[in-house]
PDB file of C-alpha atoms in Angstrom:
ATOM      1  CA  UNK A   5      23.525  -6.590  -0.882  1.00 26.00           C
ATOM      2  CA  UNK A   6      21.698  -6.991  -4.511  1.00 28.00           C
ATOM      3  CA  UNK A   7      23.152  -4.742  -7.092  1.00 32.00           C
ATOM      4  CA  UNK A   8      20.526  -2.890  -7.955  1.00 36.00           C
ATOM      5  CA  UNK A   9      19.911   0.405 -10.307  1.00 33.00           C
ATOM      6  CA  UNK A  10      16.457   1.487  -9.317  1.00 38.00           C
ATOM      7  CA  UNK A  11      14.929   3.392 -12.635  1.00 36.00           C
ATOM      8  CA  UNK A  12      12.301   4.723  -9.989  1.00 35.00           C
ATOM      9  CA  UNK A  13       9.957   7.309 -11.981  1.00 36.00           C
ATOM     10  CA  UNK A  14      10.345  11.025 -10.409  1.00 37.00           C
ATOM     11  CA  UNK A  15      14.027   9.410  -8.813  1.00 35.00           C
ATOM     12  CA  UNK A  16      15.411  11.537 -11.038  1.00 36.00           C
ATOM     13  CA  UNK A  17      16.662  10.934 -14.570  1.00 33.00           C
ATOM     14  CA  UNK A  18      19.475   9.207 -15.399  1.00 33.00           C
ATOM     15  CA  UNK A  19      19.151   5.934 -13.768  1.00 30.00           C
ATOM     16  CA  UNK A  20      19.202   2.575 -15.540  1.00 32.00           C
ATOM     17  CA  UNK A  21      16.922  -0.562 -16.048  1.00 33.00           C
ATOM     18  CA  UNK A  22      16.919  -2.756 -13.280  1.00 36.00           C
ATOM     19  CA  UNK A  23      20.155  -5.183 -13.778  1.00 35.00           C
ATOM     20  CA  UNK A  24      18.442  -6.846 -10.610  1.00 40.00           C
ATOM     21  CA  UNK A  25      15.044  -6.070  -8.424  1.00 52.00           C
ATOM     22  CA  UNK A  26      14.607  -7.085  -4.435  1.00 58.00           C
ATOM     23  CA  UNK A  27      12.930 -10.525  -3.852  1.00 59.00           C
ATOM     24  CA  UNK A  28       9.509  -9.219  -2.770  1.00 65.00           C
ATOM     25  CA  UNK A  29       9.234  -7.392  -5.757  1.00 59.00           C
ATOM     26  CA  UNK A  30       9.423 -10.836  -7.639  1.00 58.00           C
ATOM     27  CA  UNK A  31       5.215 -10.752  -6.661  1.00 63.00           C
ATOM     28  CA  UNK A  32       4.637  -7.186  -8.813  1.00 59.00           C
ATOM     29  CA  UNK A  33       6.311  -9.001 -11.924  1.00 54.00           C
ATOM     30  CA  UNK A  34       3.538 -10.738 -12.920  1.00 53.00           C
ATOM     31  CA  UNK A  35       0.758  -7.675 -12.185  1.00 53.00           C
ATOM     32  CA  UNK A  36       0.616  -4.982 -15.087  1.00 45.00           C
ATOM     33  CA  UNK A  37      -1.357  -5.727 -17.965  1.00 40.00           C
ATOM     34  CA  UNK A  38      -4.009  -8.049 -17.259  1.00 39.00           C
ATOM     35  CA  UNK A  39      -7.444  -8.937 -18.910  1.00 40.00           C
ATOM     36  CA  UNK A  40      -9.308 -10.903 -16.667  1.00 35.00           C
ATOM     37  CA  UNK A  41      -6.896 -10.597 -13.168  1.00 40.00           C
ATOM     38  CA  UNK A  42     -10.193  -9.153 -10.706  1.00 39.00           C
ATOM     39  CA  UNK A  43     -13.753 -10.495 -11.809  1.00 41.00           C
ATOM     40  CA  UNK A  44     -16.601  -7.875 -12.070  1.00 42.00           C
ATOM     41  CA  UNK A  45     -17.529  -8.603  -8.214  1.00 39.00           C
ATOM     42  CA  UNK A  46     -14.551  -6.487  -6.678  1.00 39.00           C
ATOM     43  CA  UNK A  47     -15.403  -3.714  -8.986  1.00 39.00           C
ATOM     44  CA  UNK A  48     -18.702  -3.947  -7.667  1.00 40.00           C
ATOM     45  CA  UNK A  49     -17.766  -4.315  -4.131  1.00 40.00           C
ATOM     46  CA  UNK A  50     -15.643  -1.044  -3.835  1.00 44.00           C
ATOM     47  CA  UNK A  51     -19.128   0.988  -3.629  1.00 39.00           C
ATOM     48  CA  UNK A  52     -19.971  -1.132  -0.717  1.00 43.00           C
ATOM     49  CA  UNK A  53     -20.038   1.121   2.645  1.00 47.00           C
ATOM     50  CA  UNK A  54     -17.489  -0.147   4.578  1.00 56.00           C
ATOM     51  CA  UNK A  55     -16.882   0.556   8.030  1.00 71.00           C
ATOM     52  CA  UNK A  56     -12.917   1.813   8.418  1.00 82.00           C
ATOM     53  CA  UNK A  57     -11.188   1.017  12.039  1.00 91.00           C
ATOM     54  CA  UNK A  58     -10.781   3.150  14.478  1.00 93.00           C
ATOM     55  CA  UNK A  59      -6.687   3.776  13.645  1.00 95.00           C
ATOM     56  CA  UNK A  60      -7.571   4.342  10.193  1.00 95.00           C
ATOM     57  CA  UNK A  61     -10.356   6.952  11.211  1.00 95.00           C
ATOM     58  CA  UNK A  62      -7.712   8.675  13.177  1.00 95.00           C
ATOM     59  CA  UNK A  63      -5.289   8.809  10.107  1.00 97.00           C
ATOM     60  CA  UNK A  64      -7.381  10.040   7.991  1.00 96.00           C
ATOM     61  CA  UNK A  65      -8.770  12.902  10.174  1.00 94.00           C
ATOM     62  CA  UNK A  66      -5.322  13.328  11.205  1.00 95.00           C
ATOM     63  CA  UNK A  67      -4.253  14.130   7.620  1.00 96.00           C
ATOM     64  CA  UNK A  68      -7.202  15.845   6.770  1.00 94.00           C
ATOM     65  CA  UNK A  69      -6.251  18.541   9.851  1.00 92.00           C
ATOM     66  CA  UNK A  70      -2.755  18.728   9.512  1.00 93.00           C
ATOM     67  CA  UNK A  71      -2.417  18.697   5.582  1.00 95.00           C
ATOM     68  CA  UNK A  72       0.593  16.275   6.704  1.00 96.00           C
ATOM     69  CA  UNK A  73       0.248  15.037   2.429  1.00 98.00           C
ATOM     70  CA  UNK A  74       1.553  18.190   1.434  1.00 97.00           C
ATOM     71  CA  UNK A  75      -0.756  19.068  -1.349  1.00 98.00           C
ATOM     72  CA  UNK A  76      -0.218  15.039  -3.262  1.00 98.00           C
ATOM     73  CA  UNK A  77      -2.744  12.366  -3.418  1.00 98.00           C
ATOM     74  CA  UNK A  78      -2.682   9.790  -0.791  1.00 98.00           C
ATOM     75  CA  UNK A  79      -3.709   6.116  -0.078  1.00 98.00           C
ATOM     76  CA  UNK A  80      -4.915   4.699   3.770  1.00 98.00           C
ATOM     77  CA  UNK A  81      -4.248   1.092   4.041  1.00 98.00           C
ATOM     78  CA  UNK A  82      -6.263  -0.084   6.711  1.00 98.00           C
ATOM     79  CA  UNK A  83      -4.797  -3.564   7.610  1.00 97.00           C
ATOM     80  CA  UNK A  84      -6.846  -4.472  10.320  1.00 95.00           C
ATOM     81  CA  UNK A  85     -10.045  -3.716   8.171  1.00 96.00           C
ATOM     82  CA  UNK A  86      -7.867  -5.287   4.944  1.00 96.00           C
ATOM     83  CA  UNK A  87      -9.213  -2.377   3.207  1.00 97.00           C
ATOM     84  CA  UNK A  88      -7.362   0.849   1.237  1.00 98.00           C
ATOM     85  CA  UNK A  89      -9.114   4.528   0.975  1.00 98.00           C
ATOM     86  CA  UNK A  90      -7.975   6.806  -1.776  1.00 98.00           C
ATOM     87  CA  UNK A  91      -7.964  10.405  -1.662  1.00 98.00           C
ATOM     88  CA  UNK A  92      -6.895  13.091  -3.568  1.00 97.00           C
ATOM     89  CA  UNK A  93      -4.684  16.015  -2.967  1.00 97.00           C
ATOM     90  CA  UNK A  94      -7.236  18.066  -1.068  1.00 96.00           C
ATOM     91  CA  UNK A  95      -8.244  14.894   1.006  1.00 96.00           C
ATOM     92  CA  UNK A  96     -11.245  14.463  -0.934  1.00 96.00           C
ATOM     93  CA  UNK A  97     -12.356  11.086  -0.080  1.00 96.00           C
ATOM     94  CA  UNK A  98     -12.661   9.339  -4.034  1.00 97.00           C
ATOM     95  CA  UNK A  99     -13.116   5.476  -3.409  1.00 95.00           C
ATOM     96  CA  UNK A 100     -12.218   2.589  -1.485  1.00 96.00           C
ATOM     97  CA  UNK A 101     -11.468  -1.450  -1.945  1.00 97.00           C
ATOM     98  CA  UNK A 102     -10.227  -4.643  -0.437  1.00 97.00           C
ATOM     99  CA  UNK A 103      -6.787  -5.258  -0.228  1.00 98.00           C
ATOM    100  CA  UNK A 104      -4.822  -8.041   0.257  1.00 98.00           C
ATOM    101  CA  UNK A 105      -1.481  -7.712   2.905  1.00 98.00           C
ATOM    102  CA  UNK A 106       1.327  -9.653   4.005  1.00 97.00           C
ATOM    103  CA  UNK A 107       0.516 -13.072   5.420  1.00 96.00           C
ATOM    104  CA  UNK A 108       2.182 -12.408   8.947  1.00 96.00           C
ATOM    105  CA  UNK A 109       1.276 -10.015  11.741  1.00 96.00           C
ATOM    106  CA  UNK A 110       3.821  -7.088  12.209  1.00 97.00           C
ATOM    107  CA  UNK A 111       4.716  -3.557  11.470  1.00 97.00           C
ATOM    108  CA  UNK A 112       8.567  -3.841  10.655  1.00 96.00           C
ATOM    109  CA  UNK A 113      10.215  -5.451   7.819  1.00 92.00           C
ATOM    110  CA  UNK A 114      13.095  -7.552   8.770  1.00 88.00           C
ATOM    111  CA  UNK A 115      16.211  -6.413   8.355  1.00 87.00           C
ATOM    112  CA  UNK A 116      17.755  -6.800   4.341  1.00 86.00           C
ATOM    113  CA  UNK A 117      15.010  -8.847   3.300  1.00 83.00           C
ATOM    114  CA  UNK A 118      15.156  -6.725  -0.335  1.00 77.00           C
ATOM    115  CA  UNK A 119      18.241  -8.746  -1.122  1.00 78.00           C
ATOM    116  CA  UNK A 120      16.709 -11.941   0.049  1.00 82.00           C
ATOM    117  CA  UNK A 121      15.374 -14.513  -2.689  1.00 79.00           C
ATOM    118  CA  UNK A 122      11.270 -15.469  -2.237  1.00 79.00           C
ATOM    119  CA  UNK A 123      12.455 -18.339  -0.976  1.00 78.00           C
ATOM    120  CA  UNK A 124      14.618 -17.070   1.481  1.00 86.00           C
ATOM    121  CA  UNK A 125      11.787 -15.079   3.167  1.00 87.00           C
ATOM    122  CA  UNK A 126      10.072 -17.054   5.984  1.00 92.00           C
ATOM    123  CA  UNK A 127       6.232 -16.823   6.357  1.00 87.00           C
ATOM    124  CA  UNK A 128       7.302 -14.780  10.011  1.00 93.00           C
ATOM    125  CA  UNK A 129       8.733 -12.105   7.695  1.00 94.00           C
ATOM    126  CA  UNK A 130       6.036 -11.742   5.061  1.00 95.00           C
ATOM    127  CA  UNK A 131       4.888  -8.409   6.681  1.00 97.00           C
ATOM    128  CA  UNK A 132       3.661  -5.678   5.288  1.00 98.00           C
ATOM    129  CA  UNK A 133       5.642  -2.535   7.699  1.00 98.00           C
ATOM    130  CA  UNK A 134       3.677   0.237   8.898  1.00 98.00           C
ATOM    131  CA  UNK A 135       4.600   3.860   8.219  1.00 98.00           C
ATOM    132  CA  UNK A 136       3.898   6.886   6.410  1.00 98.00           C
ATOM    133  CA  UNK A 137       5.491   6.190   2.752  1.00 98.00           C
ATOM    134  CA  UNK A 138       6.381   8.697  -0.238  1.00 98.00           C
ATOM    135  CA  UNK A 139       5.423   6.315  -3.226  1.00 98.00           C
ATOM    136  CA  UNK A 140       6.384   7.148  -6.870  1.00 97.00           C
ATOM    137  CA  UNK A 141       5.770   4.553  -9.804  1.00 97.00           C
ATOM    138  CA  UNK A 142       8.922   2.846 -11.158  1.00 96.00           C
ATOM    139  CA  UNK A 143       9.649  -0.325 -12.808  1.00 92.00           C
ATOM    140  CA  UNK A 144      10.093  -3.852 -11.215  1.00 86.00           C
ATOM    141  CA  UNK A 145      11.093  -7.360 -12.526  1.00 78.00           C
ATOM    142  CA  UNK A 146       9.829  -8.355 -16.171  1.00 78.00           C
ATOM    143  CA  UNK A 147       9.709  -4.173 -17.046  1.00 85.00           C
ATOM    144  CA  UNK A 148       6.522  -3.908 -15.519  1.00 86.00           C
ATOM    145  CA  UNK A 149       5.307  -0.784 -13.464  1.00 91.00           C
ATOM    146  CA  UNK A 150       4.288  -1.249 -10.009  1.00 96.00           C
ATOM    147  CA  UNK A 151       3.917   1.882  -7.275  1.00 98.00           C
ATOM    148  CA  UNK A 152       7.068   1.200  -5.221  1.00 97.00           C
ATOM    149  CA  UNK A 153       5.617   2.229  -1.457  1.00 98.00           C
ATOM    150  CA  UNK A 154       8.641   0.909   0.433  1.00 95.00           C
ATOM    151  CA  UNK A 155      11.419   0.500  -2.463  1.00 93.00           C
ATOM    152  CA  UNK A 156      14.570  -0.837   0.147  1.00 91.00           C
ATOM    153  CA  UNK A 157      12.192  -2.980   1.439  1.00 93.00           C
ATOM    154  CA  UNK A 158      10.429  -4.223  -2.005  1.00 91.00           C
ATOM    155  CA  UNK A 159       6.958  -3.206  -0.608  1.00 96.00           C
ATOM    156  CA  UNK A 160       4.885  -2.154  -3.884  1.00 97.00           C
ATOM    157  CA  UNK A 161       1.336  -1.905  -4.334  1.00 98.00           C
ATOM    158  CA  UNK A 162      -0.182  -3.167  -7.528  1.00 97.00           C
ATOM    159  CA  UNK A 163      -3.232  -5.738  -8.978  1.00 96.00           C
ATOM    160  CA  UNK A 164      -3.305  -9.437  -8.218  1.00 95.00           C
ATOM    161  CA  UNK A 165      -0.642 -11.366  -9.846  1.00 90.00           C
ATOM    162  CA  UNK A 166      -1.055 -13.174 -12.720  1.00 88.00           C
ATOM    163  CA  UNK A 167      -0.825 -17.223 -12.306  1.00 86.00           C
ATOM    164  CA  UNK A 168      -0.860 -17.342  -8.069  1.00 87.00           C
ATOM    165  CA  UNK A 169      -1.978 -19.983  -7.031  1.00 89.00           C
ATOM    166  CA  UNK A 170      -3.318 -18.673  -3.574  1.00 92.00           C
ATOM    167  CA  UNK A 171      -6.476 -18.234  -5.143  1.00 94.00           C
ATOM    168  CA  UNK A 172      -6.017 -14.437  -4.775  1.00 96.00           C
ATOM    169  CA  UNK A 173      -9.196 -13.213  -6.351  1.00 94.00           C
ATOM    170  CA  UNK A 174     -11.576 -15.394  -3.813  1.00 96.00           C
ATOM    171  CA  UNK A 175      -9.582 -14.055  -0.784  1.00 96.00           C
ATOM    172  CA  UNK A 176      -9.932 -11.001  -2.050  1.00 96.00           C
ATOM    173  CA  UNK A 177     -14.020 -11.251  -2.547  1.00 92.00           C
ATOM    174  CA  UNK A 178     -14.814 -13.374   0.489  1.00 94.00           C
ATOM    175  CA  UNK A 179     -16.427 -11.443   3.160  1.00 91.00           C
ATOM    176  CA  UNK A 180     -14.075 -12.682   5.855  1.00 92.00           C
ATOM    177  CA  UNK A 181     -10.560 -10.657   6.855  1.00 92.00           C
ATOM    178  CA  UNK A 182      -8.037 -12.802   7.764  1.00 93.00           C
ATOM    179  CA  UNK A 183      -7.800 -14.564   4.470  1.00 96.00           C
ATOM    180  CA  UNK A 184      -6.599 -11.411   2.959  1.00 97.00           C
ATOM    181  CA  UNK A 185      -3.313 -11.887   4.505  1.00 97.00           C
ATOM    182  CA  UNK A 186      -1.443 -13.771   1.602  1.00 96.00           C
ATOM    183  CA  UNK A 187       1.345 -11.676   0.239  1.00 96.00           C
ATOM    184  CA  UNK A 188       4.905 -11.814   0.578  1.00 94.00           C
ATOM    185  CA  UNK A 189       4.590  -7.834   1.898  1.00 95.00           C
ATOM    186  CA  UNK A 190       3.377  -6.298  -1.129  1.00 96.00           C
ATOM    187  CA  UNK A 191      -0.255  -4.668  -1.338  1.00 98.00           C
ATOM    188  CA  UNK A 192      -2.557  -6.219  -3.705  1.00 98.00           C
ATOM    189  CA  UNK A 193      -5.581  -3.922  -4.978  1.00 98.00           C
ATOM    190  CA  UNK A 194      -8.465  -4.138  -7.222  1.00 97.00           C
ATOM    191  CA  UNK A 195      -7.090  -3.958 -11.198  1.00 96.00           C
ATOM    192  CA  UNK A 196      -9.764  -0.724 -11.402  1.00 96.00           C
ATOM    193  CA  UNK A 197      -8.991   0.738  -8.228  1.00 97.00           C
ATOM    194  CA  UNK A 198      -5.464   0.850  -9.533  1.00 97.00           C
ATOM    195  CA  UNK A 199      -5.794   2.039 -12.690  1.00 97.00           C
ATOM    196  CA  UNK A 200      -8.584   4.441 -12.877  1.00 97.00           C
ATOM    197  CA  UNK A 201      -7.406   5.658  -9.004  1.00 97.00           C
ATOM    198  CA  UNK A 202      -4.168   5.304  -8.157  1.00 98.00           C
ATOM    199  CA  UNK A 203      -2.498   5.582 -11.380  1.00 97.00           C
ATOM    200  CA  UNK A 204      -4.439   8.598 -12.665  1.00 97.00           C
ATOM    201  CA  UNK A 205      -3.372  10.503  -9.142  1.00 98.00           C
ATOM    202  CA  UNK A 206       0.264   9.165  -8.668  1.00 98.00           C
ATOM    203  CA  UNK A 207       1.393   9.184 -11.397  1.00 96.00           C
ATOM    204  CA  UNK A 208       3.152  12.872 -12.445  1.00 96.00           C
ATOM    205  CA  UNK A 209       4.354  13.660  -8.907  1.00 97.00           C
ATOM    206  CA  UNK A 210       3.655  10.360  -6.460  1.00 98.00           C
ATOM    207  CA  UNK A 211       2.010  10.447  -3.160  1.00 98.00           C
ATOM    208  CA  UNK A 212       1.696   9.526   0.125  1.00 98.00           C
ATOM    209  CA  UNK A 213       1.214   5.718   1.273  1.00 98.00           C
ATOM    210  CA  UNK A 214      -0.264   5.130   4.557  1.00 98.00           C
ATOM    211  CA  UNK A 215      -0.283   1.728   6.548  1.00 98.00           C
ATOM    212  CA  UNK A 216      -1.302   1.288   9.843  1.00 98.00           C
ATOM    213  CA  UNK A 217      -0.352  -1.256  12.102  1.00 98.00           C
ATOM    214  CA  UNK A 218      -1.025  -4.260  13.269  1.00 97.00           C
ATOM    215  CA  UNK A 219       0.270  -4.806  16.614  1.00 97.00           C
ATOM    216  CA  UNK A 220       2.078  -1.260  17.486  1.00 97.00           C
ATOM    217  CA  UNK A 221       0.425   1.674  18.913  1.00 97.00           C
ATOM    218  CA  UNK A 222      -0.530   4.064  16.396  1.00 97.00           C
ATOM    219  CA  UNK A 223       1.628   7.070  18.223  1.00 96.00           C
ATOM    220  CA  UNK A 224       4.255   5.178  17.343  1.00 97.00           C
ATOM    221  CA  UNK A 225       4.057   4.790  14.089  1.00 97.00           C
ATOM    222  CA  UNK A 226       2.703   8.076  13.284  1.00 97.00           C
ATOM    223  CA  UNK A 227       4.664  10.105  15.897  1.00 95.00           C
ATOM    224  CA  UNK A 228       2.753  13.568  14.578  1.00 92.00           C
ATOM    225  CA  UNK A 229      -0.403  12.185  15.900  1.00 93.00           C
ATOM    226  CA  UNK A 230       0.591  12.969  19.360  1.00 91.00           C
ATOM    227  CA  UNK A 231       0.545  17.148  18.901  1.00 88.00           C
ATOM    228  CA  UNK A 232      -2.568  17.205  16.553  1.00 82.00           C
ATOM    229  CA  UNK A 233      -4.761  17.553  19.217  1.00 82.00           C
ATOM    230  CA  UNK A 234      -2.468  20.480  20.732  1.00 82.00           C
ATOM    231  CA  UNK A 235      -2.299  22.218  17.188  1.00 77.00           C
ATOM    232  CA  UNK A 236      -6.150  21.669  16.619  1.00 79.00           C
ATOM    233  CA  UNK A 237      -7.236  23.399  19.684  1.00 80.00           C
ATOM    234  CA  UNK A 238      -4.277  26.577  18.884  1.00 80.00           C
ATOM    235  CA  UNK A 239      -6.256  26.457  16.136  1.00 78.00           C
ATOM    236  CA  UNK A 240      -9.705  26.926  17.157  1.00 82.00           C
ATOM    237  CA  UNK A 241      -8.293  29.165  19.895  1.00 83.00           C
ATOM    238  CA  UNK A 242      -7.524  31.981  17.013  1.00 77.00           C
TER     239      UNK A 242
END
């Protein structure tokens, strides 16, 4: 196990710098503070209608019922439509954009891959896991700010990176799906999406991250789904 002292903002106070950060988060180090990092078209491309898949749909009416963000801002990212929907705190939808996601289908992360090295991670782990997250900004390698989704697992969402050489910003603009799968685990968004969105909205108290999966069913991942109906139709009974 790394030795790591998290300095997560809203941890608590008190903590240290990083001495050390998880491997994945090796990808944020390189994403705060850039000019040029996502050309005019993906700004442009967020206002573009785009239809969300039927598990996201679900989530987000799910949430919207249930109130299952307890009163924070949350983010829906739709793998299977590569896609991420921001709301705010009352479930106000506010915008949406392309994302790009972890190279490899799957909804777990393997087991101590935050201690592992980027080289040590195979392309069978570069996932990015499934879930219902509480994310809170903190800082990752080079003292750069990132939103930490999955911290244990270095799972963070933030812009492109600068210098990849994965040609990021075409996957990220082509009108295609699977080449949006490129990450190490980590969720690449739209510099403006990030920082007139998600920062703005996470970052005094945090908020809720939600993936949904790839391959399992969405029960599973979101166990509460399974009673909504039950509770909605209590609900409509009084």
């Amino acid at each position: 196990m790394i030795n790591v002292f998290p300095a997560l903002a809203g941890f608590g106070a008190g903590f240290a710098l990083l001495a050390a950060v998880p491997a994945r988060a090796a990808e944020a180090a390189r994403a705060a503070d850039t000019k040029s990092e996502v050309p005019a078209e993906v700004v442009k491309a967020e206002a573009v209608a785009v239809e969300r898949s039927e598990d996201a749909t679900r989530v987000a009416n799910w949430i919207a019922s249930s109130g299952d963000n307890r009163s924070l801002p949350y983010v829906i990212v739709d793998k299977k439509a590569a896609r991420a929907y921001l709301f705010s705190a009352k479930g106000k939808a506010l915008s949406d954009a392309p994302v790009l996601i972890g190279v490899a289908l799957g909804d777990d992360a393997t087991p101590g891959i935050g201690s592992k090295s980027l080289s040590e991670i195979g392309p069978a782990e570069r996932t990015t896991p499934a879930g219902r997250f509480l994310a809170k900004f903190g800082i990752a390698a080079g003292n750069n700010k990132v939103l930490w989704v999955d911290y244990a697992t270095s799972v963070a969402l933030h812009t492109i990176p600068v210098g990849n050489k994965e040609k990021r910003r075409e996957r990220m603009l082509s009108k295609t799906i699977e080449d949006n799968r490129i990450t190490f685990g980590c969720i690449n968004v739209p510099k403006v999406f990030y920082n007139k969105g998600v920062v703005p909205l996470f970052q005094k108290k945090g908020g809720y991250v939600y993936v949904t999966p790839d391959i399992k069913p969405l029960e599973e991942v979101f166990p509460r789904l399974r009673v909504q109906p039950f509770l909605d139709a209590a609900a409509a009974a009084n």
